[in-house]
Short mmCIF file of C-alpha atoms in Angstrom, two decimals:
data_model
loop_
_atom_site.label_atom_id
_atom_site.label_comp_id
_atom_site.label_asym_id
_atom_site.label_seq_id
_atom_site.Cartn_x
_atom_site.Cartn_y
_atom_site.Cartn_z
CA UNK A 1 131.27 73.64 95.85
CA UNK A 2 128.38 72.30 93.61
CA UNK A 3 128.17 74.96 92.05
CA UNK A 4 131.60 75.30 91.15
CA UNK A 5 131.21 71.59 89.89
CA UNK A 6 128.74 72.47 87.42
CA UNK A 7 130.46 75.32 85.98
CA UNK A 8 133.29 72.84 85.75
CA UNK A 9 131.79 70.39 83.97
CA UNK A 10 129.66 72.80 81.61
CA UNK A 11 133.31 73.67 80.90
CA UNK A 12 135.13 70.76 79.94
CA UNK A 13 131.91 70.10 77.57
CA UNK A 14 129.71 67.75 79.71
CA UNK A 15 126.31 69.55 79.08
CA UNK A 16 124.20 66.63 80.86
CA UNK A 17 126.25 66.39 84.13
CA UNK A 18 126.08 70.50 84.13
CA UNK A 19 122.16 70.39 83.73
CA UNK A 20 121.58 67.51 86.40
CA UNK A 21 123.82 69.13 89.26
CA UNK A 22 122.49 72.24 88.76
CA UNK A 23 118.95 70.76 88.88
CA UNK A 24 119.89 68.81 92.27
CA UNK A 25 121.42 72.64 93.68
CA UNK A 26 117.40 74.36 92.05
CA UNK A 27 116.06 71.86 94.32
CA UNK A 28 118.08 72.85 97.65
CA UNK A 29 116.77 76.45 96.37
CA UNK A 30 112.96 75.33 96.23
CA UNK A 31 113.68 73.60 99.95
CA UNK A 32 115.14 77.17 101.34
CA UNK A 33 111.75 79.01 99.75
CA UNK A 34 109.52 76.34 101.51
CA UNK A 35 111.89 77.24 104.71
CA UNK A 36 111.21 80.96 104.23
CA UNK A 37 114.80 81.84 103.10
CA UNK A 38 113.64 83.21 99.20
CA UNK A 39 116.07 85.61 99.15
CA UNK A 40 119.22 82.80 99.71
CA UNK A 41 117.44 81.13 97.64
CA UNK A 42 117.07 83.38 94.35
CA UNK A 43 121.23 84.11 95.21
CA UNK A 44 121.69 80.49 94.54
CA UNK A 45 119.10 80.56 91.36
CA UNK A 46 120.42 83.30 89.40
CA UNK A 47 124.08 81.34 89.85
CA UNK A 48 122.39 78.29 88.70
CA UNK A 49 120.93 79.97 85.43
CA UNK A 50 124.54 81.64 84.52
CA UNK A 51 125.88 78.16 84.35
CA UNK A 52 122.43 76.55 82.64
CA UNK A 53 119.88 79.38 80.98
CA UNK A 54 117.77 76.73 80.28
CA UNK A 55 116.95 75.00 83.51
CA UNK A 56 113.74 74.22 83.53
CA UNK A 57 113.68 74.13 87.74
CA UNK A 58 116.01 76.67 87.89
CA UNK A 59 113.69 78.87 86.23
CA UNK A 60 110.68 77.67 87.77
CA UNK A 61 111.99 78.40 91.34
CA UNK A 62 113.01 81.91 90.29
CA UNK A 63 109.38 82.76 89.51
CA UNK A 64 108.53 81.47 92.91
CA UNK A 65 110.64 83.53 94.73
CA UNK A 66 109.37 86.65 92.36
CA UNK A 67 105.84 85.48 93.65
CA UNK A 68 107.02 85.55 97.09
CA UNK A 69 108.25 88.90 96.79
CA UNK A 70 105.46 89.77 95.06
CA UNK A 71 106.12 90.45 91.89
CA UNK A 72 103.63 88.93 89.97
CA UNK A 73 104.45 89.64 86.25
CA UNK A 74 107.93 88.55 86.47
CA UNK A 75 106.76 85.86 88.22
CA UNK A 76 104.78 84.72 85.47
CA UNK A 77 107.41 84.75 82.68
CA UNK A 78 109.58 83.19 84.33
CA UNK A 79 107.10 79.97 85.51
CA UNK A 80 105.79 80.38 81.29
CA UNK A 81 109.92 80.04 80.50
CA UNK A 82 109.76 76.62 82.45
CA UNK A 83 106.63 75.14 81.00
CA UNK A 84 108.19 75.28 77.38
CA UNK A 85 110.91 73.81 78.71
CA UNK A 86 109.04 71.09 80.70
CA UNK A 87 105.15 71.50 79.81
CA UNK A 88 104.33 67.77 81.82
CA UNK A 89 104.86 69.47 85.37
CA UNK A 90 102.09 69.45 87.63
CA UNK A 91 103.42 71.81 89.68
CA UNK A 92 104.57 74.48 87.38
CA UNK A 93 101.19 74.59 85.92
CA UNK A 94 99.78 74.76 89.67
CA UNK A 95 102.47 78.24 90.78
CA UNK A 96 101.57 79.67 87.28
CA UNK A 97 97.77 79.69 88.33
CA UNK A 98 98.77 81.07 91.13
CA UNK A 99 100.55 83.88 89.95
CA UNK A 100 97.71 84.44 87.29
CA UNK A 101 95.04 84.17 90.86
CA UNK A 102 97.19 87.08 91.86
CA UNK A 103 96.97 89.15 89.13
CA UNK A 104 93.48 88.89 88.81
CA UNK A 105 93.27 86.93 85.52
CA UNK A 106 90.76 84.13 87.35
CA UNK A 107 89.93 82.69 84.31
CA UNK A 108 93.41 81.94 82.85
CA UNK A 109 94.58 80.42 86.52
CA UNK A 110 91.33 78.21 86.03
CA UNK A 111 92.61 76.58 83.18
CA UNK A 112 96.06 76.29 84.25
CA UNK A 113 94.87 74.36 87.37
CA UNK A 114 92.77 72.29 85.30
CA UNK A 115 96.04 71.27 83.21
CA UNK A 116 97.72 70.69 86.52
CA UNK A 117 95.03 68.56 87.26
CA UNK A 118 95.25 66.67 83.98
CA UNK A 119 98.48 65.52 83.93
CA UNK A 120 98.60 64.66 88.31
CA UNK A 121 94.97 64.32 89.41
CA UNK A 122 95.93 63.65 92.39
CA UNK A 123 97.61 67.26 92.83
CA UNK A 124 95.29 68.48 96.12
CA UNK A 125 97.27 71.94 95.83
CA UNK A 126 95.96 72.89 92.21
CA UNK A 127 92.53 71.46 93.46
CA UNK A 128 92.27 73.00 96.28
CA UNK A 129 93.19 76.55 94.43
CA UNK A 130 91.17 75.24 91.62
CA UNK A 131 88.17 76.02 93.89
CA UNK A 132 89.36 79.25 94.68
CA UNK A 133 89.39 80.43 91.59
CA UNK A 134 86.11 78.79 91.55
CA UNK A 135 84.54 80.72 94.20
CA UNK A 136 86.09 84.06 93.36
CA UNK A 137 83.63 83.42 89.99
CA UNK A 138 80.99 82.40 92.25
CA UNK A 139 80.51 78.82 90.18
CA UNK A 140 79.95 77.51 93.58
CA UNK A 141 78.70 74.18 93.04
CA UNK A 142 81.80 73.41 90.77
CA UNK A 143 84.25 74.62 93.44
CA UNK A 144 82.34 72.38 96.16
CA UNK A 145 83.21 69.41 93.89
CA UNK A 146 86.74 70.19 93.14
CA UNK A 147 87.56 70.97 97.20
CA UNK A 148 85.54 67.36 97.66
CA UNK A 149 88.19 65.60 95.59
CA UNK A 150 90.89 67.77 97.54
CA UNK A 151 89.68 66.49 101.06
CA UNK A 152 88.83 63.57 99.68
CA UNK A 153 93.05 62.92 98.50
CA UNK A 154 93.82 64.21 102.11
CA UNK A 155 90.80 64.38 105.18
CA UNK A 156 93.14 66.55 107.52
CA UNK A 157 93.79 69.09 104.45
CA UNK A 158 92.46 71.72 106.23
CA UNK A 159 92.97 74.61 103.93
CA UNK A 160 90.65 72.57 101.54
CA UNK A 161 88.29 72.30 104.41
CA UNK A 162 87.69 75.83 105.37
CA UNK A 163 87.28 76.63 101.61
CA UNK A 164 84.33 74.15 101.60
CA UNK A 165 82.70 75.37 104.57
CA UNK A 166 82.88 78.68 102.44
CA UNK A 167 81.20 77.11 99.28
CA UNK A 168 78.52 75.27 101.55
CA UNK A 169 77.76 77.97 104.35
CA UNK A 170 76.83 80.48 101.19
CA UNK A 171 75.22 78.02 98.88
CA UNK A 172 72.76 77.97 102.06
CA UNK A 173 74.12 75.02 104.44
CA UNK A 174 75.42 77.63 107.31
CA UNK A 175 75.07 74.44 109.71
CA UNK A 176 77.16 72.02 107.62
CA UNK A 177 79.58 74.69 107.29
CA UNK A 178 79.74 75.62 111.14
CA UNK A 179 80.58 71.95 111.38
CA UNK A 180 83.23 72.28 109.52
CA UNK A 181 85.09 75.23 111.21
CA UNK A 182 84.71 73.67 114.38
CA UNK A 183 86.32 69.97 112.96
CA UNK A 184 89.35 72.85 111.89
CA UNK A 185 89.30 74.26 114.67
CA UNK A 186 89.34 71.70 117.19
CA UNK A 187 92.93 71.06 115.60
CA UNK A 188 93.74 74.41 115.12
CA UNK A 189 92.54 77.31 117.13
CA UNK A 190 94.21 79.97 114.88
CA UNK A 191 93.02 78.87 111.88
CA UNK A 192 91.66 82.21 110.63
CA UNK A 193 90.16 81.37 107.38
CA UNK A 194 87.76 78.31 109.50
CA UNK A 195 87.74 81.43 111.93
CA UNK A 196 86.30 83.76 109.31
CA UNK A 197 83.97 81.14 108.12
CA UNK A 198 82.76 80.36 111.26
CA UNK A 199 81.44 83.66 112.43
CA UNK A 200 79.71 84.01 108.63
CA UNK A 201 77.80 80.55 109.56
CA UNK A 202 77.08 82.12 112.73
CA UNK A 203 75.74 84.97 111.32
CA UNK A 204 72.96 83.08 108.91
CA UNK A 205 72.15 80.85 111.46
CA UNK A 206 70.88 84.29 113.37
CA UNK A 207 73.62 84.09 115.70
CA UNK A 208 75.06 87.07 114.67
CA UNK A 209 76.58 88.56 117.79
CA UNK A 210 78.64 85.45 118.23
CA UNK A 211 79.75 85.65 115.16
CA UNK A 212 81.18 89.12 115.95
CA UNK A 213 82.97 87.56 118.99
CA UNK A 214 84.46 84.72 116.65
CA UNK A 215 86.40 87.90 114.92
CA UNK A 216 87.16 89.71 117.92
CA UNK A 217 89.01 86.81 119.51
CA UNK A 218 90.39 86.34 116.12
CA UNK A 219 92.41 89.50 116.12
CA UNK A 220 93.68 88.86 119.43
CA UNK A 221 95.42 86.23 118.31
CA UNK A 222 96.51 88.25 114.89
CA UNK A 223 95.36 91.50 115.00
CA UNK A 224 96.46 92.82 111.46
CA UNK A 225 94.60 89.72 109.72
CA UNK A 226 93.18 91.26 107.04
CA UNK A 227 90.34 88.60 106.30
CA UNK A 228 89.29 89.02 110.05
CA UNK A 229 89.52 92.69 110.01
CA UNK A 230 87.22 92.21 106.14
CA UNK A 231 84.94 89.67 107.53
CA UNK A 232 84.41 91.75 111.24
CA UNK A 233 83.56 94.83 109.28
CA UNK A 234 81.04 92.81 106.78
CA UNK A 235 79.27 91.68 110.38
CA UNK A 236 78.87 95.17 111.56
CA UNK A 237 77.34 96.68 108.30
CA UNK A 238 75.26 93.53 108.21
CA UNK A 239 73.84 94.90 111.78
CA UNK A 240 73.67 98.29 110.65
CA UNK A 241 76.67 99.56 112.56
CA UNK A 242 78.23 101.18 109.21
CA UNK A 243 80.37 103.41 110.64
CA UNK A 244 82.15 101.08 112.75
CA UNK A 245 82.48 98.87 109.58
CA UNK A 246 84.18 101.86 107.41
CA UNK A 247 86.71 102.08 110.42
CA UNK A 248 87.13 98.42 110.59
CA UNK A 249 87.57 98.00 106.97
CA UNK A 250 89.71 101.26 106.97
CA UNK A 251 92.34 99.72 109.52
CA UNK A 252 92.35 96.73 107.21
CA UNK A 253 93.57 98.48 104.28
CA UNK A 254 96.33 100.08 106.68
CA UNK A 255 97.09 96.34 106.29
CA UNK A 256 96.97 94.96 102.85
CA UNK A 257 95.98 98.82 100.80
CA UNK A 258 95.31 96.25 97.55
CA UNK A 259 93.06 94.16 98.89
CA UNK A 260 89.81 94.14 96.65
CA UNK A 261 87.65 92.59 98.77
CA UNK A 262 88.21 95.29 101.52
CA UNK A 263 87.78 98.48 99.22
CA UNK A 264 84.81 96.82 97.69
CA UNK A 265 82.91 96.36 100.72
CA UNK A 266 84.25 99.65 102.13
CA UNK A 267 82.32 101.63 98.98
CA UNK A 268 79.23 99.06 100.03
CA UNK A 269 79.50 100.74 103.57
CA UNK A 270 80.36 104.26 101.81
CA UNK A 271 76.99 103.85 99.77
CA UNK A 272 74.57 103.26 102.54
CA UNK A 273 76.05 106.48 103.99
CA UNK A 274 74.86 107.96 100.97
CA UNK A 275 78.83 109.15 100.81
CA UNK A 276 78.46 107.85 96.55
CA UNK A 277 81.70 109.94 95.52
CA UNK A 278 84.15 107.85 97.81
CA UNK A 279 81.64 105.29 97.03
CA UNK A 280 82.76 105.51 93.25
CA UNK A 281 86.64 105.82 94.65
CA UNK A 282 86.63 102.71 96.40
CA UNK A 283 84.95 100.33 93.76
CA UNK A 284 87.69 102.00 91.34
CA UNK A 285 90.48 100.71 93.51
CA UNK A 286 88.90 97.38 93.69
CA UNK A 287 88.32 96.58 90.69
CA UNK A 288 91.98 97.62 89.78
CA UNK A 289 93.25 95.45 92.00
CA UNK A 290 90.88 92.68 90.81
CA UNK A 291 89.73 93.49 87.63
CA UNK A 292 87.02 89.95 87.36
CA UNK A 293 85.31 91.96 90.77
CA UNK A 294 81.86 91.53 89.11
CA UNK A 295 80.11 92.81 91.94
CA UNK A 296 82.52 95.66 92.85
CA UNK A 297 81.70 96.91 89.35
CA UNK A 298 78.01 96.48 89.46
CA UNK A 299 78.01 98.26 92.68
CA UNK A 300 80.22 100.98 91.19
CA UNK A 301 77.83 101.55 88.32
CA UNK A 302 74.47 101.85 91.17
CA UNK A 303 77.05 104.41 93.17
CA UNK A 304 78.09 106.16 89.41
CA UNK A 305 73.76 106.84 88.96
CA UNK A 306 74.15 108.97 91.89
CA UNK A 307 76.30 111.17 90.74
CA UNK A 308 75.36 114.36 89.21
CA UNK A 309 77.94 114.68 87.13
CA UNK A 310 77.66 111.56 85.09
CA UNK A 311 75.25 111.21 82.33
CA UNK A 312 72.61 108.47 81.63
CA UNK A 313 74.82 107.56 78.47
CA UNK A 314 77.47 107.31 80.47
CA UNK A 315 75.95 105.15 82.69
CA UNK A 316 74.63 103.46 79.75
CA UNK A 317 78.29 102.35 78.17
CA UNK A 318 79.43 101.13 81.93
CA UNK A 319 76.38 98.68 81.77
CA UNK A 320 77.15 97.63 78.74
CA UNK A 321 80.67 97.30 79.44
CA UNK A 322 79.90 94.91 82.52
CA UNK A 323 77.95 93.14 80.23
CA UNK A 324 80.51 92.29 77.82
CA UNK A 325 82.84 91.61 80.49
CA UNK A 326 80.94 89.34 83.10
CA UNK A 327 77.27 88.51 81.26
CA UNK A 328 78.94 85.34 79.36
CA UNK A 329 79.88 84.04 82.72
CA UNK A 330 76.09 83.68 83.77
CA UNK A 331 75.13 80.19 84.61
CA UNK A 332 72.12 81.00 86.42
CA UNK A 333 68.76 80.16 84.73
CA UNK A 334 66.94 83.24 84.57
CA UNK A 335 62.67 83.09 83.81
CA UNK A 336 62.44 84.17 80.09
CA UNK A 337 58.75 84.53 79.67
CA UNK A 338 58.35 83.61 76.31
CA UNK A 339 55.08 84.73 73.93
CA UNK A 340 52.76 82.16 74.53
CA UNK A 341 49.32 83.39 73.59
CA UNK A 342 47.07 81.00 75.54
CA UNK A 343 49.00 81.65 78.78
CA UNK A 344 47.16 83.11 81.03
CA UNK A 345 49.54 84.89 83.30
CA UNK A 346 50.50 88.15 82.22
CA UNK A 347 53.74 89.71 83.51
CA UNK A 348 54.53 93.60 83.11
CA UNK A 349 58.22 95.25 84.14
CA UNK A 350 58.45 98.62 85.52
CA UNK A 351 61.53 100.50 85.97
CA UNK A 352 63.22 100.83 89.31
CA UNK A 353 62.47 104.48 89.89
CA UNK A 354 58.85 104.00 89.21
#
């Protein structure tokens, strides 16, 4: 009936009353998406957007439900449609990072967040994936602050949490971050990110084999979690059980086949097996599927010297092709020894196969 209202009243010339009723209906659409009915809801979007094109929340609902069907692209035009309609909405800005985190463009999303950020700093959502994007560039200590002000908008945000347990159990605070997964947990026991972080803390604290049971019991509460299954198999090649890790990591690609994180630490298992040619394979597939992988294609380049049919100039132009890619992003302070004639310290470099 609403709808037929609007497409009455876009009829008899009143353009305003058409736009607001068909907003109100967009927002029944985002409220069915939140409910898990996208499908219903894009039905109800694409009749919204024959009676008003240029709906700014029409449009901006339709990319969600292309995000939730995955289609990432589509997604993204759609969301970019609605910010040049309505460039002052936090939350716009916050699904188009999203769709951009997807699509591996890490950088982009980053500034996207940032301009949710700017206009509603009190958006915990783009802050929280703020430091997501953060940590996937592994600018660690500026993704601890952002998921600070996150937890700090809401304490029980627990998402937040367990990506801060992250930043602080691998910027070396395994016990502060052990804390934290077991604050999560004690509210949730099935909260398989805190889960995941957990048995990592574990595992630098030298408690490794209970970090291995945190997974197990993991994926007997979900056994296709893909994060558990990535995480397990990272504990067993830590402990040199590699070829239970390639089967581990192996079953989760069964789940998610275009997950980077799995295929890049299944050609990290691959390599120790000296097995470099499915090695090379895997590190490919990663970095296709997240093409800011850094360390996938670092590794792929080691795996690419062992390979006899690839030439030092060829391994020459995939350095310097990291290198144009990734070596602006350094932030680490490397030692630069500088000529200093009175020094007295003198430091030579030798190559690695010397």
């Amino acid at each position: 009936q609403a709808l037929d209202q609007a497409r009455s009243l876009r009829r008899s010339g009143d353009t305003a009353g058409a736009d607001a009723l068909a907003g109100e209906i967009a927002r029944i659409a985002a409220a069915r998406i939140a409910s898990g009915q996208a499908p219903a809801a894009e039905a109800l979007l694409a009749a919204v957007r024959e009676i008003t094109p240029l709906n700014p929340d029409a449009l901006l609902y339709s990319g969600v439900c292309r995000q939730t069907a995955g289609e990432f692209a589509e997604a993204e035009e759609l969301i970019r449609r609605s910010l040049t309609l309505a460039p002052g909405r936090a939350d716009a800005w916050t699904n188009l990072g999203a769709v951009q985190i997807a699509q591996g463009k890490t950088v982009p999303a980053i500034e996207s967040f940032r301009k949710a950020i700017a206009i509603n700093p009190k958006a915990e959502l783009a802050l929280n994936n703020l430091g997501v994007a953060l940590i996937k560039l592994r600018r660690d200590e500026e993704a601890e602050s952002v998921l600070r002000a996150a937890l700090a908008l809401r304490r029980e945000f627990n998402v937040a949490a367990a990506n801060l347990a992250l930043v602080v159990t691998r910027r070396g605070r395994a016990a502060e971050g052990l804390a934290l997964c077991d604050e999560i947990l004690a509210a949730d026991p099935a909260h398989m990110d805190a889960l995941a972080v957990r048995a990592d803390a574990l595992a630098r604290l030298g408690r490794a084999e209970e970090g291995i049971a945190t997974l197990r019991s993991a994926l007997n509460i979900r056994p296709g979690e893909v994060t558990i299954l990535n995480n397990l198999g990272n504990q067993l090649q830590e402990n040199g059980r590699v070829t239970e890790a390639i089967a581990v990591y192996r079953r989760g690609l069964k789940e998610a086949g275009r997950s980077a994180s799995v295929w890049s630490n299944l050609g990290n298992a691959l390599t120790r097996l000296g097995q470099f040619g499915e090695a090379v394979y895997a590190y490919r597939i990663a970095l296709e599927c997240d093409p800011d992988m850094a360390l996938a294609y670092s590794n792929l380049i080691v795996a690419l010297g062992y390979q006899p049919d690839v030439s030092g100039r060829d391994l020459v132009r995939e350095a310097c092709a990291w290198n144009e890619r990734f070596g602006g992003r350094l932030t680490r302070r490397f030692f630069l020894n500088e000529r200093d004639a009175d020094k007295r310290l003198r430091v030579g470099y030798l190559s690695g196969d010397f």
